[in-house]
CSV table of C-alpha atoms in Angstrom, one decimal:
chain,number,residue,atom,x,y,z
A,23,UNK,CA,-17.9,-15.6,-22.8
A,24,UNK,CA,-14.7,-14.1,-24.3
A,25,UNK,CA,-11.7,-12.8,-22.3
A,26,UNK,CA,-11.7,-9.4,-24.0
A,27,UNK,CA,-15.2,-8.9,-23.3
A,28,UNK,CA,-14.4,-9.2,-19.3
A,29,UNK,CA,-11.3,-7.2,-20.1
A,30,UNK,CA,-13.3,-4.7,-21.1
A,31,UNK,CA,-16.2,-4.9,-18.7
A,32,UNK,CA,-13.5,-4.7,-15.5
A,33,UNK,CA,-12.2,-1.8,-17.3
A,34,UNK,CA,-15.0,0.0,-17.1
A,35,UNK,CA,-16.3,-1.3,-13.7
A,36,UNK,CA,-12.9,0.2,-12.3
A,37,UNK,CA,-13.2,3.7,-13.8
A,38,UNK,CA,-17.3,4.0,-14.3
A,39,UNK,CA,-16.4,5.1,-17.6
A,40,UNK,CA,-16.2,4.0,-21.2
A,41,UNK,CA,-14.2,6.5,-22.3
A,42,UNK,CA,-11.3,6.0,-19.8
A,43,UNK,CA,-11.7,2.0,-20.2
A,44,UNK,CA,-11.5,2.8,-24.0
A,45,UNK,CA,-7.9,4.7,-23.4
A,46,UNK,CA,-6.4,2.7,-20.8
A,47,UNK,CA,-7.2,-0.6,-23.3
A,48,UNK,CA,-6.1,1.2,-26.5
A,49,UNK,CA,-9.3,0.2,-28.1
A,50,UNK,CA,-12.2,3.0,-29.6
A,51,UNK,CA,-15.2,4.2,-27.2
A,52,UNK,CA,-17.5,1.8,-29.8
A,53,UNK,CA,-15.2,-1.4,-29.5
A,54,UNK,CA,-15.9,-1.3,-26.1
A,55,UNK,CA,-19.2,-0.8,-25.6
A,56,UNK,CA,-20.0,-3.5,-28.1
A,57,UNK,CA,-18.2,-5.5,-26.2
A,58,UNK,CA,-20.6,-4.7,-23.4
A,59,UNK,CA,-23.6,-4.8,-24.7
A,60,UNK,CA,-22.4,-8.4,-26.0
A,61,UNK,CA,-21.7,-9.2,-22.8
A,62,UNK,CA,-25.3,-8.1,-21.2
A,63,UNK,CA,-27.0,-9.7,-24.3
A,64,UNK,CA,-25.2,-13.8,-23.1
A,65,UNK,CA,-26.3,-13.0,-19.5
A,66,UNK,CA,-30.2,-11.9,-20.2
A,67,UNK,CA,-29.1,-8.9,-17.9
A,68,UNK,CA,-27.6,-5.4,-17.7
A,69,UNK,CA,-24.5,-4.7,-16.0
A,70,UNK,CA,-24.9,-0.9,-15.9
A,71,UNK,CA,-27.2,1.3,-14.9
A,72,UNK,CA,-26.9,4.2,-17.8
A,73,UNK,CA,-30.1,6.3,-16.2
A,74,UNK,CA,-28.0,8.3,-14.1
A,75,UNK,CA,-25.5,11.0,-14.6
A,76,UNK,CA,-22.8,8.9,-13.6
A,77,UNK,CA,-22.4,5.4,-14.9
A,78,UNK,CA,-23.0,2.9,-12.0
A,79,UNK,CA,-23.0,-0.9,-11.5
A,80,UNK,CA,-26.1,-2.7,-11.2
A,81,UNK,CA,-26.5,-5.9,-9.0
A,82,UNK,CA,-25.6,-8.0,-11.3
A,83,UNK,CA,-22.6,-5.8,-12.4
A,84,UNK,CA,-21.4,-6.3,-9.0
A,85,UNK,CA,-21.7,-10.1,-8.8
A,86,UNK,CA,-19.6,-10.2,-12.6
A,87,UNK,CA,-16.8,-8.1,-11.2
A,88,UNK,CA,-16.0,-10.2,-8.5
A,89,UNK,CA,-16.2,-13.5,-11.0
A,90,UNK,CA,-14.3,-11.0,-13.5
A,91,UNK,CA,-11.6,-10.0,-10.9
A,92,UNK,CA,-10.8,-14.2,-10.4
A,93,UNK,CA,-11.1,-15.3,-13.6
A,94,UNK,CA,-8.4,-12.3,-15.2
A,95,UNK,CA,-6.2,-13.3,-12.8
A,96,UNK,CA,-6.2,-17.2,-13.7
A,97,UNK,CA,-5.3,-16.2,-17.2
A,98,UNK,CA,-3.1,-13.8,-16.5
A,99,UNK,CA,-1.5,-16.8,-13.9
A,100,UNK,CA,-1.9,-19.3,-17.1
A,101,UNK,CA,0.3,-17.1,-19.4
A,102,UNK,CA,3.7,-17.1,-17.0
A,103,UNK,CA,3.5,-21.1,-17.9
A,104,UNK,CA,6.5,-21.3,-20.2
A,105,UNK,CA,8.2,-18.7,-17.4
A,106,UNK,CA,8.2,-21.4,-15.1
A,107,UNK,CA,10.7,-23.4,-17.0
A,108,UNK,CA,13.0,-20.0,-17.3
A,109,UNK,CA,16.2,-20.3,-15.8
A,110,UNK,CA,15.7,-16.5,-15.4
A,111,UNK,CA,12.2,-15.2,-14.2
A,112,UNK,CA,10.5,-12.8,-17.2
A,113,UNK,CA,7.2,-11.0,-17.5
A,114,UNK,CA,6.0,-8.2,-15.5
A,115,UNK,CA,5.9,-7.3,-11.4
A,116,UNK,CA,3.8,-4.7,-10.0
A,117,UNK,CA,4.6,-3.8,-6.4
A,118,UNK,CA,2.9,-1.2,-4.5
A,119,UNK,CA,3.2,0.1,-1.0
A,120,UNK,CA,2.6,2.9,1.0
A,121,UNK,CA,4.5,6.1,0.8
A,122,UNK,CA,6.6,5.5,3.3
A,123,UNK,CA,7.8,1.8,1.9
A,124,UNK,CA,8.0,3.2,-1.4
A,125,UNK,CA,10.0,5.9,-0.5
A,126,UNK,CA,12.5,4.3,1.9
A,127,UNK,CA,12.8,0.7,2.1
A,128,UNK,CA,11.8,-0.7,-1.4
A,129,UNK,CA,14.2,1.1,-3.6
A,130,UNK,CA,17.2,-0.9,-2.7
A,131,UNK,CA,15.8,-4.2,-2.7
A,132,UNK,CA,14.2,-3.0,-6.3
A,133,UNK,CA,17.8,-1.9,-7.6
A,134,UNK,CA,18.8,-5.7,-6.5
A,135,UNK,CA,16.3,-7.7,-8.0
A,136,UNK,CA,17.0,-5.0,-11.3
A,137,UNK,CA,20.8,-6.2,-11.0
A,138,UNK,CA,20.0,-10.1,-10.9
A,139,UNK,CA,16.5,-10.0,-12.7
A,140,UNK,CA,17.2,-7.6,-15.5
A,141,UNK,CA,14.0,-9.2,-18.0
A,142,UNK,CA,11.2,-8.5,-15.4
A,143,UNK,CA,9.4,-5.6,-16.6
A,144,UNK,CA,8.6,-3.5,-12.6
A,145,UNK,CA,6.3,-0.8,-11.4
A,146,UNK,CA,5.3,0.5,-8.7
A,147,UNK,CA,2.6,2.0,-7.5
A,148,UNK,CA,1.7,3.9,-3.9
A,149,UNK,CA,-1.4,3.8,-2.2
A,150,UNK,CA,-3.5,3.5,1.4
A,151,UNK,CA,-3.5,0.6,2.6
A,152,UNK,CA,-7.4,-0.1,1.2
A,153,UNK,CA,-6.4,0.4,-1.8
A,154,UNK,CA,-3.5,-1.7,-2.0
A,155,UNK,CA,-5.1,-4.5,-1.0
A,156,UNK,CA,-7.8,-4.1,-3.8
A,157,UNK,CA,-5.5,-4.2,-6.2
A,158,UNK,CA,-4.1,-7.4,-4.5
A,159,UNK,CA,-7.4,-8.9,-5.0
A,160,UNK,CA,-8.0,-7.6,-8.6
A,161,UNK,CA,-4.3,-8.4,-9.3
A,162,UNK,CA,-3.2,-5.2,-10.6
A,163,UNK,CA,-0.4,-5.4,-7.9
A,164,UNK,CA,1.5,-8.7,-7.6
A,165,UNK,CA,2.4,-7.4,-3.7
A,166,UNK,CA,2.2,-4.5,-1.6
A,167,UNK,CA,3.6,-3.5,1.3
A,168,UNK,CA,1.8,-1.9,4.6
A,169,UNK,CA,2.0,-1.3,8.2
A,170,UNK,CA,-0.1,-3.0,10.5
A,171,UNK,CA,-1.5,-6.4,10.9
A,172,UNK,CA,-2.1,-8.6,7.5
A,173,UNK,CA,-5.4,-8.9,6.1
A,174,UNK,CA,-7.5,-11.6,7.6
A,175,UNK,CA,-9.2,-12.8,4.0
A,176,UNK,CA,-7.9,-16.4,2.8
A,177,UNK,CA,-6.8,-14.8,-0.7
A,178,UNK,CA,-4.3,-12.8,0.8
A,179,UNK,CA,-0.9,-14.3,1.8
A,180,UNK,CA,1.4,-12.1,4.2
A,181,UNK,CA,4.4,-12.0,6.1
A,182,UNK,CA,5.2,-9.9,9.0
A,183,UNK,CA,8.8,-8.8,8.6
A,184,UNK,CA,9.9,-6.1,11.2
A,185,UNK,CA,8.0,-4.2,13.7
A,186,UNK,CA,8.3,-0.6,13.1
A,187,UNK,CA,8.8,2.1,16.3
A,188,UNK,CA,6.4,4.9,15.8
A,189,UNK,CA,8.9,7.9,17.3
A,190,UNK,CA,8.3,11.6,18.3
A,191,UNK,CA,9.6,13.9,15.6
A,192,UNK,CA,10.2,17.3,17.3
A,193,UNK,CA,12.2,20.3,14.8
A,194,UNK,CA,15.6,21.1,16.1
A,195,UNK,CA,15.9,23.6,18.9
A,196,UNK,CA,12.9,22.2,20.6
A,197,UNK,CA,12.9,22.5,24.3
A,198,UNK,CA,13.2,18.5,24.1
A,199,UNK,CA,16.0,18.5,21.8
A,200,UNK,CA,18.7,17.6,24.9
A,201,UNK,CA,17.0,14.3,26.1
A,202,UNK,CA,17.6,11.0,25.4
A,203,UNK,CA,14.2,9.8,25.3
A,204,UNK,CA,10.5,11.1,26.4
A,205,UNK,CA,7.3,10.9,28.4
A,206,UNK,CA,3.9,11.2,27.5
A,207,UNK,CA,3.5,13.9,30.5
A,208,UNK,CA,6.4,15.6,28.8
A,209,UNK,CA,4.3,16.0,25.4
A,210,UNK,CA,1.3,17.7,27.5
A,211,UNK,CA,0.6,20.9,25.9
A,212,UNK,CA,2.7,20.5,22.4
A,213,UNK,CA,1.3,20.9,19.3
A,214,UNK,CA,1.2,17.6,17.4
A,215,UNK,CA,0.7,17.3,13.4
A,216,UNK,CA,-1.2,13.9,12.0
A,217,UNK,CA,-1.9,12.7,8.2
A,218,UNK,CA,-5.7,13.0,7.4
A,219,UNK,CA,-8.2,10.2,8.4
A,220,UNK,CA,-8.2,7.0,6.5
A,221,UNK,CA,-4.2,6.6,6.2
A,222,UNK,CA,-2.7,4.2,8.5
A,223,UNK,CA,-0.5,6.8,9.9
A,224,UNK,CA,-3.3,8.7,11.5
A,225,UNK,CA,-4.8,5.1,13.0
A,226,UNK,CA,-1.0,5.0,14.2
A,227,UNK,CA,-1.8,8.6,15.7
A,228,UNK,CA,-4.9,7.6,16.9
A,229,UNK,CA,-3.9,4.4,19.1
A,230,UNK,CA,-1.4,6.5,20.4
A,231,UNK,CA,-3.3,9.0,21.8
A,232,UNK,CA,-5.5,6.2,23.3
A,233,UNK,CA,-3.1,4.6,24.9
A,234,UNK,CA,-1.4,7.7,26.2
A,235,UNK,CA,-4.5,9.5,27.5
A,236,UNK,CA,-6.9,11.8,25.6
A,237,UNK,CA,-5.2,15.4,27.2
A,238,UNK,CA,-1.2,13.7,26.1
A,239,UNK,CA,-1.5,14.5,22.1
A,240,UNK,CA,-3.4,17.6,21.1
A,241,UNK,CA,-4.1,17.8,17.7
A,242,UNK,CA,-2.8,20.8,16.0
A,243,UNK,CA,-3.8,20.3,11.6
A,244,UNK,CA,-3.8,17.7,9.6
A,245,UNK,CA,-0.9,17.3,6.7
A,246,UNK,CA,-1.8,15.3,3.7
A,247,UNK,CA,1.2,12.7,3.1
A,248,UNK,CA,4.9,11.9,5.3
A,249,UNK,CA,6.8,14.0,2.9
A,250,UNK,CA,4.9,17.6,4.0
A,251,UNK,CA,4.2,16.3,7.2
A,252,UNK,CA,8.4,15.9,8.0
A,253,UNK,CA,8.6,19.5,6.7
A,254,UNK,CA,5.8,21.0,8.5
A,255,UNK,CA,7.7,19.3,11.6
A,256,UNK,CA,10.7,20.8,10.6
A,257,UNK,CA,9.9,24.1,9.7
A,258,UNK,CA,8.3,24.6,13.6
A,259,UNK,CA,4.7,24.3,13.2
A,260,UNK,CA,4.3,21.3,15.5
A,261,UNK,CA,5.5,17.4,16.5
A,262,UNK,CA,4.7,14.3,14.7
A,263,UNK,CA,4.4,10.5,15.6
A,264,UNK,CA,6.4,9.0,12.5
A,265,UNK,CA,7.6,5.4,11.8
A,266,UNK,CA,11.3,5.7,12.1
A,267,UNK,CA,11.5,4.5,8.6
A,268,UNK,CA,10.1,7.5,8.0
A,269,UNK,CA,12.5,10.0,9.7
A,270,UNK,CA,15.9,7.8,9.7
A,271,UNK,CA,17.8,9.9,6.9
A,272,UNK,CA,16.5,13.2,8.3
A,273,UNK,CA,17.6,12.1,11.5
A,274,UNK,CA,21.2,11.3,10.9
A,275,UNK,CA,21.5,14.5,8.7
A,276,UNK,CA,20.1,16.3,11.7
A,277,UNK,CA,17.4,17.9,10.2
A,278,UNK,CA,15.2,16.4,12.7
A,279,UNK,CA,14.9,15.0,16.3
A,280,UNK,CA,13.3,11.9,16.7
A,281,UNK,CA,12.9,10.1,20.4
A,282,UNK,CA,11.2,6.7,21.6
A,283,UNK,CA,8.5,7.0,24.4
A,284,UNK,CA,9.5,5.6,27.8
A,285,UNK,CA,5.8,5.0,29.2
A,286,UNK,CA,4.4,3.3,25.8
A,287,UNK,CA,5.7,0.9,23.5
A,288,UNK,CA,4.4,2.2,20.5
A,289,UNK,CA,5.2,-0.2,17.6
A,290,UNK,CA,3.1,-1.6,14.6
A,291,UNK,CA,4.0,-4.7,11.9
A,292,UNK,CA,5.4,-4.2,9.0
A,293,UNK,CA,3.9,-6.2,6.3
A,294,UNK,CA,4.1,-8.0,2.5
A,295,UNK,CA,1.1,-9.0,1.6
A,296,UNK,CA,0.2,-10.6,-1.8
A,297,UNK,CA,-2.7,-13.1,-3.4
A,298,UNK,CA,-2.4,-17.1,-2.9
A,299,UNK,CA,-2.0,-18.2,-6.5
A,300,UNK,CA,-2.4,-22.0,-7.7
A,301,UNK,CA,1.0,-21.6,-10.0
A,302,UNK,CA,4.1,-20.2,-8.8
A,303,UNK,CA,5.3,-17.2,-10.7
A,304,UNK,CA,8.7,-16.7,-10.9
A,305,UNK,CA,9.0,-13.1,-10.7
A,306,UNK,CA,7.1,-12.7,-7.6
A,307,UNK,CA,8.7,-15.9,-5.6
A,308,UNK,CA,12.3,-14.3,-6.6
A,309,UNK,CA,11.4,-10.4,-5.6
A,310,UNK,CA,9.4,-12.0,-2.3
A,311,UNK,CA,12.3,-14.2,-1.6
A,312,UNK,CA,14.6,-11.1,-1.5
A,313,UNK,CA,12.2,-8.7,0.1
A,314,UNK,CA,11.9,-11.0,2.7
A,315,UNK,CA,15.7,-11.6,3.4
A,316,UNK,CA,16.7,-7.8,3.3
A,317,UNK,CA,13.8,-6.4,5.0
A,318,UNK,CA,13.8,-8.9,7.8
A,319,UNK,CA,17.9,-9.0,8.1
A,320,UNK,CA,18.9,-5.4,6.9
A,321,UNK,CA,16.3,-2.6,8.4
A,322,UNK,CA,15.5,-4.5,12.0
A,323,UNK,CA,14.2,-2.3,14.4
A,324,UNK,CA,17.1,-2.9,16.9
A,325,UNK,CA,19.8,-2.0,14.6
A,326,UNK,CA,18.2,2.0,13.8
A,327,UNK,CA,19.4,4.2,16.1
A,328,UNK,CA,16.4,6.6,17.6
A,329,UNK,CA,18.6,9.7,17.0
């Protein structure tokens, strides 16, 4: 069984397409499905199902890619040998995280690592928080960074750094714009604005209005990512629940209001997760290293102000 040939096959697994798995792996359409069909012909089996309209996985397909996903990552592990006697870390680092991290807390620690690490090769990448952790598995991200508890699946590694205060956004003027902090009787009545289902900033939502009482947050529409959903807050249309990651700089601009609630301690963990390797990897022990000291000593959740 050849490396390129479960290149190629995960390639094509990911996107359900030869022709994509063909581009991303500069190779032509009929390189790769050779490669496949060699593939299917060691095994006695087919990894495809070809009858449909849309290329899918059979059983067996499924099984591979899970053996495909481990055994990629060992050899890509394998090749950072000779880093490990580097006095400076090389090779490549992909971080991903969600908006919100990517945005806000990961550039400076990035234009650190960049200042002492200048041969590592970096990307990053944002996602949900489902698929970051795939790509933890698969290895196509080296770490990722989320909010809420770390996954509970012995290939992940985490670390909790900070808890993060979820904080009611309001636009300035608003009738609450003169307190110091706020109620959940005092929300009764307003208009709130959430991210769509599936992003951890809705489950955020969500637990909040549990815990606050079913009539506390009414629902107004659904925004589709932090960035619109700051505007739509600002512009008047309605409040928001938003990490105060999220809202610091708008805050101290005074583009927006943002207020702790008195009656519920609404707080979630921030979190680096990335996949227990046999090896150490230079790269990644140095950026986690740093991560871990400036997230956990420089953005505590005591030290931002809630206004």
């Amino acid at each position: 069984m050849e490396i390129r040939h479960l290149r190629s096959f995960r390639a094509v697994a990911q996107s359900l397409s030869f022709t994509k798995a063909a581009a991303e792996l500069h190779y032509a359409q009929s390189s790769v499905t050779e490669q496949i069909q060699a593939l299917e012909a060691e095994l006695g089996t087919r990894l495809f199902d070809r009858s449909h309209r849309k290329l899918r996985l059979t059983g067996a397909g499924i099984r591979l890619r899970a053996y495909a996903d481990q055994v990629l990552l060992l050899v890509d592990e394998a090749s950072t040998v000779g880093a490990l006697d580097a006095e400076e870390p090389t090779g490549e680092l992909a971080i991903g995280g969600l908006e919100t991290f990517c945005t806000h807390a990961i550039p400076p620690i990035l234009a650190e690592y960049r200042a002492l690490f200048g041969k590592v090769d970096v990307t990053v990448d944002v996602g949900n928080r489902r698929e970051l952790y795939d790509a933890v598995r698969r290895g196509d991200l080296d770490v990722c960074f989320t909010f809420d508890a770390p996954p509970k699946d012995e290939e992940y590694a985490s670390s909790v750094l900070f808890e993060e205060r979820l904080l009611v956004t309001v636009p300035v003027g608003h009738r609450l714009s003169r307190r110091e902090r706020v109620s959940g009787a005092d929300l009764r009545g307003e208009r709130f604005l959430a991210t769509q289902r599936g992003c951890g900033f809705r489950e955020m939502f969500d637990r909040a209005t549990a815990e606050l009482g079913p009539d506390s947050l009414r629902l107004e529409a659904e925004v589709s990512g932090i960035a619109p959903l700051r505007a739509c807050v600002a512009a008047g249309m309605g409040l928001a629940l938003l990490p105060e990651m999220a809202v610091r700089s708008e805050v101290e601009r005074g583009d927006l209001l943002a207020f702790p609630l008195e009656d519920a301690d609404l707080r979630v963990p921030a979190t680096m997760t990335w996949r227990r390797r046999r090896e150490a990897v230079p790269s990644l022990d140095r950026f986690l290293a740093l991560a871990r000291t400036s997230l956990t000593t420089g953005i505590r959740a005591e030290d931002r102000p809630g206004r």
